[in-house]
Short mmCIF file of C-alpha atoms in Angstrom, two decimals:
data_model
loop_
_atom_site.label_atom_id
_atom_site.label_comp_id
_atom_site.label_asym_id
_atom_site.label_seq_id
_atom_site.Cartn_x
_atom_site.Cartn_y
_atom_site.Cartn_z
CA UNK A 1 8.77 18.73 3.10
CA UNK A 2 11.45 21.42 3.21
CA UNK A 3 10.03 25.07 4.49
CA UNK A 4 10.15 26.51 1.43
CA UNK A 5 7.27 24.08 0.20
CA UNK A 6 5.10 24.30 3.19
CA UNK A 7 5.26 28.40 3.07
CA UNK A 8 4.18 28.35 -0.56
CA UNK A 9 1.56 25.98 0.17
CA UNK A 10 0.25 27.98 2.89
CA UNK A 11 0.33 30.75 0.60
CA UNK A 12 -1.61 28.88 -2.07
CA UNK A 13 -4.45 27.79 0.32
CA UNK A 14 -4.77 31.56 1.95
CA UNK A 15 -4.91 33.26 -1.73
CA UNK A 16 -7.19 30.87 -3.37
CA UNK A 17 -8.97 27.98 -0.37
CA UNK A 18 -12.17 28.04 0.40
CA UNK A 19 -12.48 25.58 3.55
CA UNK A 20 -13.92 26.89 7.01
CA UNK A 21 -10.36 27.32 8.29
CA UNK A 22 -9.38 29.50 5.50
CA UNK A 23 -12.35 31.80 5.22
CA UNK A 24 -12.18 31.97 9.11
CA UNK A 25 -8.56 32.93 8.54
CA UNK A 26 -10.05 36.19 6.65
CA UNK A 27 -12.38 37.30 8.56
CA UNK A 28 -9.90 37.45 11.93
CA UNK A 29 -7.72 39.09 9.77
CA UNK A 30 -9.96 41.80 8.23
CA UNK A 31 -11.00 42.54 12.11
CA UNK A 32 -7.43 42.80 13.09
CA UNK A 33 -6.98 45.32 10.33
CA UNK A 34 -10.37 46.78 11.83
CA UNK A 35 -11.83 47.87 8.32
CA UNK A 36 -8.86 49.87 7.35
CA UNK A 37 -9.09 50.47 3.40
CA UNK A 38 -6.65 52.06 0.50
CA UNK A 39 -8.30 54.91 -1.26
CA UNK A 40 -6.55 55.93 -4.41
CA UNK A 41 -7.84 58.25 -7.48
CA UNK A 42 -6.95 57.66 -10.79
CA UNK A 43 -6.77 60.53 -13.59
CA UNK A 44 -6.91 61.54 -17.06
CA UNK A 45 -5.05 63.54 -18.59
CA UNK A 46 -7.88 66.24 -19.26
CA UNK A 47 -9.34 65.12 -16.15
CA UNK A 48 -12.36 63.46 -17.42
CA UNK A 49 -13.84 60.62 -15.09
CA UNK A 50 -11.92 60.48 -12.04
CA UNK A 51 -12.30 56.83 -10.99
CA UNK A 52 -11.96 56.30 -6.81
CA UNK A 53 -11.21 52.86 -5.56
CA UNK A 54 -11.18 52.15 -1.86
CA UNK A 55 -10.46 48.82 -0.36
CA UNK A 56 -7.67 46.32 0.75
CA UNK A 57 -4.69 46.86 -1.29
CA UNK A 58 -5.47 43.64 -3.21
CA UNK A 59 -9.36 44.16 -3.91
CA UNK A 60 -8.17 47.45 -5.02
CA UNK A 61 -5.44 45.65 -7.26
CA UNK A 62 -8.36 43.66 -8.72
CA UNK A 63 -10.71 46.00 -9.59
CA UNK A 64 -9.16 49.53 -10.64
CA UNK A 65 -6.99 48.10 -13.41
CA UNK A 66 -9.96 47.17 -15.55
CA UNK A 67 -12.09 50.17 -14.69
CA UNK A 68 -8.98 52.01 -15.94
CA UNK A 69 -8.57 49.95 -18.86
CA UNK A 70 -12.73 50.23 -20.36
CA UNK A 71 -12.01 54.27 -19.32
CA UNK A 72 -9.18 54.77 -21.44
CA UNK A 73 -10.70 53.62 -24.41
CA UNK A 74 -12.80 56.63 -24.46
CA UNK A 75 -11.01 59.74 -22.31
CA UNK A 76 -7.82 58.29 -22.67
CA UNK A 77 -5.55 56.55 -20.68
CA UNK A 78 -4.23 57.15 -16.74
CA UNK A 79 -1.78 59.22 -16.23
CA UNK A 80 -1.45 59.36 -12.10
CA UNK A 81 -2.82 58.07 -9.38
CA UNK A 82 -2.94 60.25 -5.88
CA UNK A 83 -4.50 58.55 -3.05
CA UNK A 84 -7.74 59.84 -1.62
CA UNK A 85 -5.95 62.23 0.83
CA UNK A 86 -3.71 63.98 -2.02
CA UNK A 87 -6.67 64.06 -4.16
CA UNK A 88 -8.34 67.92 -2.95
CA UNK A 89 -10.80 68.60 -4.70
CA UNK A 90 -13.97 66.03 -3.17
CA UNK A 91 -15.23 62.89 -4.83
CA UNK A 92 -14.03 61.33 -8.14
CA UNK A 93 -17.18 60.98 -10.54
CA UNK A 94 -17.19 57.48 -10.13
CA UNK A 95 -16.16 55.77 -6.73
CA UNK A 96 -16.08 52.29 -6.04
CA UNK A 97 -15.85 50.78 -2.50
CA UNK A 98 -14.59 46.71 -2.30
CA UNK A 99 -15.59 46.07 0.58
CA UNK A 100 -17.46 43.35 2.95
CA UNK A 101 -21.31 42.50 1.76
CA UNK A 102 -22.79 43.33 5.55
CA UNK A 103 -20.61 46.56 5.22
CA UNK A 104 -21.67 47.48 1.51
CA UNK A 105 -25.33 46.51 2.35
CA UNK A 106 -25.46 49.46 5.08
CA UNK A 107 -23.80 52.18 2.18
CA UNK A 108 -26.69 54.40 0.46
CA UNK A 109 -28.52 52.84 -2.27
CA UNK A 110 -29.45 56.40 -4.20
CA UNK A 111 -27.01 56.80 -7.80
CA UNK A 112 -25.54 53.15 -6.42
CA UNK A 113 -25.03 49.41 -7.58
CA UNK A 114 -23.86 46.76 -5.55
CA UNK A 115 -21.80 44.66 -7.40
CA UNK A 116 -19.94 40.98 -6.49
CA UNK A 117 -16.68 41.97 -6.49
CA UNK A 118 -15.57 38.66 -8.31
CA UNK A 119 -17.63 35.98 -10.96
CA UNK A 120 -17.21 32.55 -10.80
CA UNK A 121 -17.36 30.58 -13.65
CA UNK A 122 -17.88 26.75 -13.66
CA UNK A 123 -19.26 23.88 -16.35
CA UNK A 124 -20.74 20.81 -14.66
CA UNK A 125 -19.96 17.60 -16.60
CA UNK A 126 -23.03 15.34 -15.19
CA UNK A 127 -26.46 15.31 -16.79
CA UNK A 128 -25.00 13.33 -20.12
CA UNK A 129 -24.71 15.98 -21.86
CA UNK A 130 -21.41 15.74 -23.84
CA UNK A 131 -18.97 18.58 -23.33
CA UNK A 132 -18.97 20.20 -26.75
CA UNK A 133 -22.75 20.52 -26.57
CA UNK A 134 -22.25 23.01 -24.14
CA UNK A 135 -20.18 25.05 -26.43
CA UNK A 136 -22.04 27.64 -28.67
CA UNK A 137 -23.27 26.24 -32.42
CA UNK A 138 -21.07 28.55 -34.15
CA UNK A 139 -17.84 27.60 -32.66
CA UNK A 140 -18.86 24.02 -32.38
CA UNK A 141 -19.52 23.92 -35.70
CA UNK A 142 -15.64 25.43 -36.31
CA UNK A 143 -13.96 23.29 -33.80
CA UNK A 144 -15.12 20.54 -36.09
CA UNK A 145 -14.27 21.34 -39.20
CA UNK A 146 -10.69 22.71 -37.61
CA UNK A 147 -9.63 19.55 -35.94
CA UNK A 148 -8.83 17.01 -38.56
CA UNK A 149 -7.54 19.65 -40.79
CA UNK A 150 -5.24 21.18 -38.65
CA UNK A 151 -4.63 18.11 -36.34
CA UNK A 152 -5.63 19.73 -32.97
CA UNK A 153 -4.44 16.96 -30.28
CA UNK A 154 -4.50 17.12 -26.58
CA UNK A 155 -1.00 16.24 -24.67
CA UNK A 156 -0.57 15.36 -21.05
CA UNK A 157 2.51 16.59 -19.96
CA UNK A 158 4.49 15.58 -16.48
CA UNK A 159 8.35 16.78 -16.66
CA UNK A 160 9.48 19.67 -14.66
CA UNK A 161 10.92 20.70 -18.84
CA UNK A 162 7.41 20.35 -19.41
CA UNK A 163 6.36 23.12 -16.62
CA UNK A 164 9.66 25.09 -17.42
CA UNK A 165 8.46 25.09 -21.20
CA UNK A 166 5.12 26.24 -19.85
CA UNK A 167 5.62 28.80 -17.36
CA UNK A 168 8.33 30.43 -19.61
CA UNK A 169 7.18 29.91 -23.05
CA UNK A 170 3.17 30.30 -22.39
CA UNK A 171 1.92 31.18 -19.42
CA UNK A 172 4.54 34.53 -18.22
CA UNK A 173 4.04 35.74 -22.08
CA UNK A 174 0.96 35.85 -22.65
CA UNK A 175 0.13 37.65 -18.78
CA UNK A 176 2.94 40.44 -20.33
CA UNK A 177 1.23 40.72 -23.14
CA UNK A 178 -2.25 41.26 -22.21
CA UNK A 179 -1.93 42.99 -18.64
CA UNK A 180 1.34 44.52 -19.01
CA UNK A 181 2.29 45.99 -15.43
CA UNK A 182 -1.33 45.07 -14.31
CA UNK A 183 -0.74 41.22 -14.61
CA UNK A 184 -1.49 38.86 -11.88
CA UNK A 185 -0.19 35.53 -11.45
CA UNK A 186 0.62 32.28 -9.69
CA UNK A 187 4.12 32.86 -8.26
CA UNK A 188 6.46 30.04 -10.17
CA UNK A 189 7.37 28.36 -7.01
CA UNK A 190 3.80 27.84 -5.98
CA UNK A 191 2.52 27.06 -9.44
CA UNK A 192 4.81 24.13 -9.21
CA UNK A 193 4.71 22.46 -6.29
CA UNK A 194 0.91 23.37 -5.09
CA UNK A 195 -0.50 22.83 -8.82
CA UNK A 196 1.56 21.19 -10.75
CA UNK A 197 2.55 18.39 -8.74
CA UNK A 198 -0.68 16.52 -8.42
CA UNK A 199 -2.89 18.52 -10.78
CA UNK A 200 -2.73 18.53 -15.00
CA UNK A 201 -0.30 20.30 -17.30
CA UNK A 202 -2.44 19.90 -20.75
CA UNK A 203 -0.80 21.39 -24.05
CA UNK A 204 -2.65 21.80 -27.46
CA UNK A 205 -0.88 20.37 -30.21
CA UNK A 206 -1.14 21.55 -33.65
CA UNK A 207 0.49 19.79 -36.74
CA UNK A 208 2.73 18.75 -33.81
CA UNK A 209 3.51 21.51 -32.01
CA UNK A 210 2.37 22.62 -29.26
CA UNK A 211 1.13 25.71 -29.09
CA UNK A 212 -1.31 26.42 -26.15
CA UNK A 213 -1.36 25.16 -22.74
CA UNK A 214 -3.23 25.23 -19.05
CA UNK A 215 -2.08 24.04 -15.70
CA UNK A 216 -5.22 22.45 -13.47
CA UNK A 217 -5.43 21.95 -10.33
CA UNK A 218 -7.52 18.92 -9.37
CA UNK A 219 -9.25 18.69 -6.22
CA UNK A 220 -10.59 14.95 -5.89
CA UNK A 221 -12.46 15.41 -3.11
CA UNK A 222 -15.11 17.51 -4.82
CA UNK A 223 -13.75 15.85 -8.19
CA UNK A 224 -13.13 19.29 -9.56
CA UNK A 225 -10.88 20.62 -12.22
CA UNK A 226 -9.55 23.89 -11.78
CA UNK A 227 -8.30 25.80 -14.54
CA UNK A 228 -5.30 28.28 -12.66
CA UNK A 229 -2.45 28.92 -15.27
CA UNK A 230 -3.02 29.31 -19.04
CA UNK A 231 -1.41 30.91 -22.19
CA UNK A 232 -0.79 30.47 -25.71
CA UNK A 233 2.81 29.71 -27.46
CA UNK A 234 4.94 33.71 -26.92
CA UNK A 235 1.72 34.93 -26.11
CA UNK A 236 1.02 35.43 -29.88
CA UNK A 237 -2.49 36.68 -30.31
CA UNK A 238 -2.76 34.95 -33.58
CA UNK A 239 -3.69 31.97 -31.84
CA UNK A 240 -6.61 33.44 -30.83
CA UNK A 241 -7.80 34.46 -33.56
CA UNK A 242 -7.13 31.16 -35.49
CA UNK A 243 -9.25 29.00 -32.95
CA UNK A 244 -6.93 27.38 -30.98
CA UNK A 245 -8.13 29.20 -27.90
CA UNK A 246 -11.66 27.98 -27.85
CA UNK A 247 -9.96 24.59 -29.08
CA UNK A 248 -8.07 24.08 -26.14
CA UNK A 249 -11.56 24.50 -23.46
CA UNK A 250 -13.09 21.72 -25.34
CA UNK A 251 -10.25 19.60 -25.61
CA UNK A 252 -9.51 20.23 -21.01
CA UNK A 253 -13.28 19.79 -21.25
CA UNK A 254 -13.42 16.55 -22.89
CA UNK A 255 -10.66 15.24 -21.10
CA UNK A 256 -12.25 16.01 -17.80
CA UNK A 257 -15.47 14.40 -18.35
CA UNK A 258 -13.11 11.02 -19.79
CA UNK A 259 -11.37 11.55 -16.29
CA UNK A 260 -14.64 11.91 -14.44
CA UNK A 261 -14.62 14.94 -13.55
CA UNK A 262 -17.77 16.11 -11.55
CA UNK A 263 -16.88 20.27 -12.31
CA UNK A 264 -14.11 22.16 -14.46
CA UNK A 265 -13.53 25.54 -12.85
CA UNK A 266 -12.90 28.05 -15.75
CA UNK A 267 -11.60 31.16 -13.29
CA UNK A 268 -13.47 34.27 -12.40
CA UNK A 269 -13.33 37.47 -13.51
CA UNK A 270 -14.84 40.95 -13.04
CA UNK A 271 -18.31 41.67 -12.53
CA UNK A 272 -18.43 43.12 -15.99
CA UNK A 273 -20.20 41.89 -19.98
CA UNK A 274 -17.71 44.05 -21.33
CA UNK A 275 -14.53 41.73 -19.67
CA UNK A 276 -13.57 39.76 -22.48
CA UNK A 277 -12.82 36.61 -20.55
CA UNK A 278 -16.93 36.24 -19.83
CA UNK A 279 -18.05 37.15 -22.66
CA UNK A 280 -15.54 34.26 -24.19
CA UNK A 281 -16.66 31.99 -21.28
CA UNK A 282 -20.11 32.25 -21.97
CA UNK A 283 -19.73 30.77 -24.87
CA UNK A 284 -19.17 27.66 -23.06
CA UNK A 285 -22.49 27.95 -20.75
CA UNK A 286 -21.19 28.13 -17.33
CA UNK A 287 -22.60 28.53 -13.96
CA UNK A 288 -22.32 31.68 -12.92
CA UNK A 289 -22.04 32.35 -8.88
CA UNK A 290 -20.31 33.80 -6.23
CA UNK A 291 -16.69 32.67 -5.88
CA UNK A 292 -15.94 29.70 -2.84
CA UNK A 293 -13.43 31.26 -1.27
CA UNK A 294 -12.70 34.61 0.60
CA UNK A 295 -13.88 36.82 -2.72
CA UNK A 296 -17.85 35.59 -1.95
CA UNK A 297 -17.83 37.62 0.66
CA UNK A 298 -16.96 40.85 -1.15
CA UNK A 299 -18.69 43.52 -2.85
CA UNK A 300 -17.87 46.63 -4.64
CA UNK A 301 -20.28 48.97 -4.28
CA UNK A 302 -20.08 51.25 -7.73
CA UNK A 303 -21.55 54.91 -7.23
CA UNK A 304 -22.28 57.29 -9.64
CA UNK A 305 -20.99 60.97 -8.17
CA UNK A 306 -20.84 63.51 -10.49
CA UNK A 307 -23.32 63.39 -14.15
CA UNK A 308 -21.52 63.61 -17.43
CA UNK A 309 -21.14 62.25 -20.67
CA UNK A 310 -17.91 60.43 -20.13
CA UNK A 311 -20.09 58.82 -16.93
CA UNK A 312 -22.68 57.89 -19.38
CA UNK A 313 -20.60 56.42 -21.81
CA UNK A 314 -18.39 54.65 -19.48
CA UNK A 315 -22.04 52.93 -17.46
CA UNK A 316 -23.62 52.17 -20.97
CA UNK A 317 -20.64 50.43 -22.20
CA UNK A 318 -19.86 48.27 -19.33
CA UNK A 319 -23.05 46.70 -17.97
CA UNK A 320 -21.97 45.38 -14.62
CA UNK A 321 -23.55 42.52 -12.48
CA UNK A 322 -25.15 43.42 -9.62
CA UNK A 323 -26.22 41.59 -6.35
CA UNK A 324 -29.89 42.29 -6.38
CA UNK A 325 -31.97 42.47 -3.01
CA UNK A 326 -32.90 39.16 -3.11
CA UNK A 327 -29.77 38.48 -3.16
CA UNK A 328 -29.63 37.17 -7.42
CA UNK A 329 -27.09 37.94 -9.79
CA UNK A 330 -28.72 40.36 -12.51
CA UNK A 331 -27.09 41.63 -15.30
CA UNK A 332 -27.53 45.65 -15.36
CA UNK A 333 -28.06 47.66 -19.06
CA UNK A 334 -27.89 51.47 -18.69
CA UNK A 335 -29.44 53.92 -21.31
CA UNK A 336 -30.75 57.48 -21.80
CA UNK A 337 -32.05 59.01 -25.06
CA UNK A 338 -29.03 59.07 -26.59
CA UNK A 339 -27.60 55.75 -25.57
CA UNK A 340 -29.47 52.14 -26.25
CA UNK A 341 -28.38 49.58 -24.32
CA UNK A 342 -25.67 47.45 -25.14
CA UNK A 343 -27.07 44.46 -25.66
CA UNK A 344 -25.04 43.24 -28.30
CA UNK A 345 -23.21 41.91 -24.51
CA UNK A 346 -24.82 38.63 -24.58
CA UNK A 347 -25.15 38.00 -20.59
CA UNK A 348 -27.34 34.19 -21.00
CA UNK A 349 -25.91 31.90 -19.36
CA UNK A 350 -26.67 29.45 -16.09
CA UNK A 351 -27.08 31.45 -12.55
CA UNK A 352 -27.60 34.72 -13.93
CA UNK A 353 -31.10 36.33 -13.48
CA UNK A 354 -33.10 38.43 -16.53
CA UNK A 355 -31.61 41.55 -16.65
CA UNK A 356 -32.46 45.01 -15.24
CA UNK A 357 -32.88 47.93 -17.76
CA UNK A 358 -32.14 51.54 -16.19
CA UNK A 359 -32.44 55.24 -17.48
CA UNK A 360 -29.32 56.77 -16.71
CA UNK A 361 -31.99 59.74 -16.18
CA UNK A 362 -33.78 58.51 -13.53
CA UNK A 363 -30.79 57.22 -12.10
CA UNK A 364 -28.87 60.28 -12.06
CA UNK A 365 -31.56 62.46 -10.81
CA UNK A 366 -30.33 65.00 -9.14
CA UNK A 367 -26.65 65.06 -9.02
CA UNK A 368 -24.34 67.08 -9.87
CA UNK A 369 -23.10 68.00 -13.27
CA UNK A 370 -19.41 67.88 -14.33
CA UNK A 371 -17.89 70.55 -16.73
CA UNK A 372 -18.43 69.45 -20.41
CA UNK A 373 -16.64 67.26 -21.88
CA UNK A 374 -15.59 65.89 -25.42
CA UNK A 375 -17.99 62.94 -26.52
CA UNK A 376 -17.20 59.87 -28.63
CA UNK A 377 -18.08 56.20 -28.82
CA UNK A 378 -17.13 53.98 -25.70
CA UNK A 379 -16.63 50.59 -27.30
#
């Protein structure tokens, strides 16, 4: 094993294992640091909802990017970012704090949530139930009228071409085109030798080509598929909208259970019924938890600092998760007068607890009001 190998390996385990040795790993580390966090504002351009995000440079990297992104939808997008020190003129009107849960737990409660700061999302295959049957009756129903006609097959692929094809064709594509500068990803070197040698490199054909793929990593010990690496052919969005998408989960699905598989690990995401990726997950019916490895351990605690309608917009359009006090995950719908809740956010699905239902004026009480601002829908 040259050095280059074991370094990426090691890298691989500390980003993503979730053994004693790893998670022990963190915690020395976060003491060593002794609690030191990144604070950094982001602005508008007319200055409507500052957003504050304090943590470790990569829970901050996790989170402000799609608090950012569900902003600028409304108020428009970013334009700078200062860090907390620059920033001169007190708290944002929404701050978020990633930080431990025994830290978060001792933060004040009053105009606050405390949020996981990561989902995991995971589909048992025992039980007997079939795979599809997990999948909701509309797109079931779709996926079986699409198959035959447009002769959906799944393809095991082994060759590094295959991973090259992949990786350059797929996966890097489609991260450009949907994050831009805020994409994340397995480094190539890592994604090769720590996932795809040993784990799965599935394509979707259609008609013959292929034009969707995901790289697993399986973890026999726990008989677990893990879906790490995914993308669709030049990261076209067309093949989302034509099916192939939801296509290609049942397909790694079925193939797991034929495999047996015990669990397929669809990812995580943020604690969020507005992310996209869980409200296309749900759709499957998986197990919602806390995440195995270091991210359990975090929270984000989400506070509400300064009233205004962009505020409103931006809680009633983004029901988060919280962590309740007994410890549940419960979805969260805000409202006022003026605002229902969004509950057109479908948030049923395995390990998540009824939802809580909260007047933004009760919740609000009390603080302070920001200068007026232009209103409009936050979709």
């Amino acid at each position: 094993m040259t050095l280059s190998v074991l370094w990426d390996g090691l890298g691989y385990r500390w980003r993503n294992g979730d053994g004693r040795v790893v998670l022990g790993a963190h915690r020395a580390v976060g003491a060593l640091r002794g609690g030191r966090l990144t604070g950094v504002v982001s602005h508008t351009a007319e200055g409507e909802l500052s957003v504050g995000c304090r943590g470790s440079a990569e829970s901050v990297g996790l989170t402000l990017p799609f608090l950012e992104e569900r902003r600028a939808v409304h108020v428009g997008p970013a334009v700078r970012r200062t860090t907390a020190a620059e920033g001169g003129a007190g708290l944002p009107d929404l701050l978020v704090v990633a930080c431990t849960a025994a830290r978060a737990r001792r933060l004040p409660s009053r105009h606050a949530l405390l949020l996981p700061l990561r989902l995991s999302l995971q589909v048992p295959l025992g039980g007997g139930t079939p795979p599809l049957e997990r999948v909701s009756a509309k797109d079931r129903g779709y996926y079986r009228r699409q198959r035959t006609r447009r002769s959906w097959t799944l393809e095991r692929a082994t060759s590094t071409a295959d991973f090259d094809f992949f990786y350059d064709r797929m996966h890097r594509p489609t991260m450009d085109h949907r994050h831009g500068a805020a994409a994340r990803s397995e480094p190539r070197r890592s994604a090769y030798s720590c996932i795809f040698r040993g784990g799965a490199l599935l394509f979707l054909r259609e008609s013959g080509t292929r034009v969707a793929g995901m790289l697993c990593k399986w973890e026999p010990a726990r008989r677990k598929l893990v879906i790490r690496l995914a993308g669709v052919l030049d990261g076209d969005t067309a093949h989302y909208r034509s099916g192939v998408w939801m296509a290609l989960y049942i397909e790694v699905l079925d193939w797991a259970a034929r495999h047996r598989a015990d669990i397929v690990d669809l990812g995580g995401c943020e604690p969020f019924l507005s992310k996209g990726t869980f409200q296309f997950k749900r759709k499957i019916h998986p197990e919602v938890s806390l995440p195995a490895n270091h991210w359990g351990g975090q929270r984000v605690w989400l506070r509400a600092c300064r009233d205004s309608a962009p505020l409103r917009d931006f809680l009633v359009s983004n029901p988060p998760v919280c962590v309740d006090g007994r410890g549940r995950l419960r979805p969260v719908y805000f409202h006022d007068h003026g605002r229902p809740p969004r509950t057109g956010l479908r948030w049923r699905t395995p390990g998540l607890a009824e939802p809580l239902f909260v007047d933004l004026d009760q919740f609000l009480a009390g603080m302070p009001t920001a200068r007026p601002a232009r209103r409009g829908e936050f979709r």
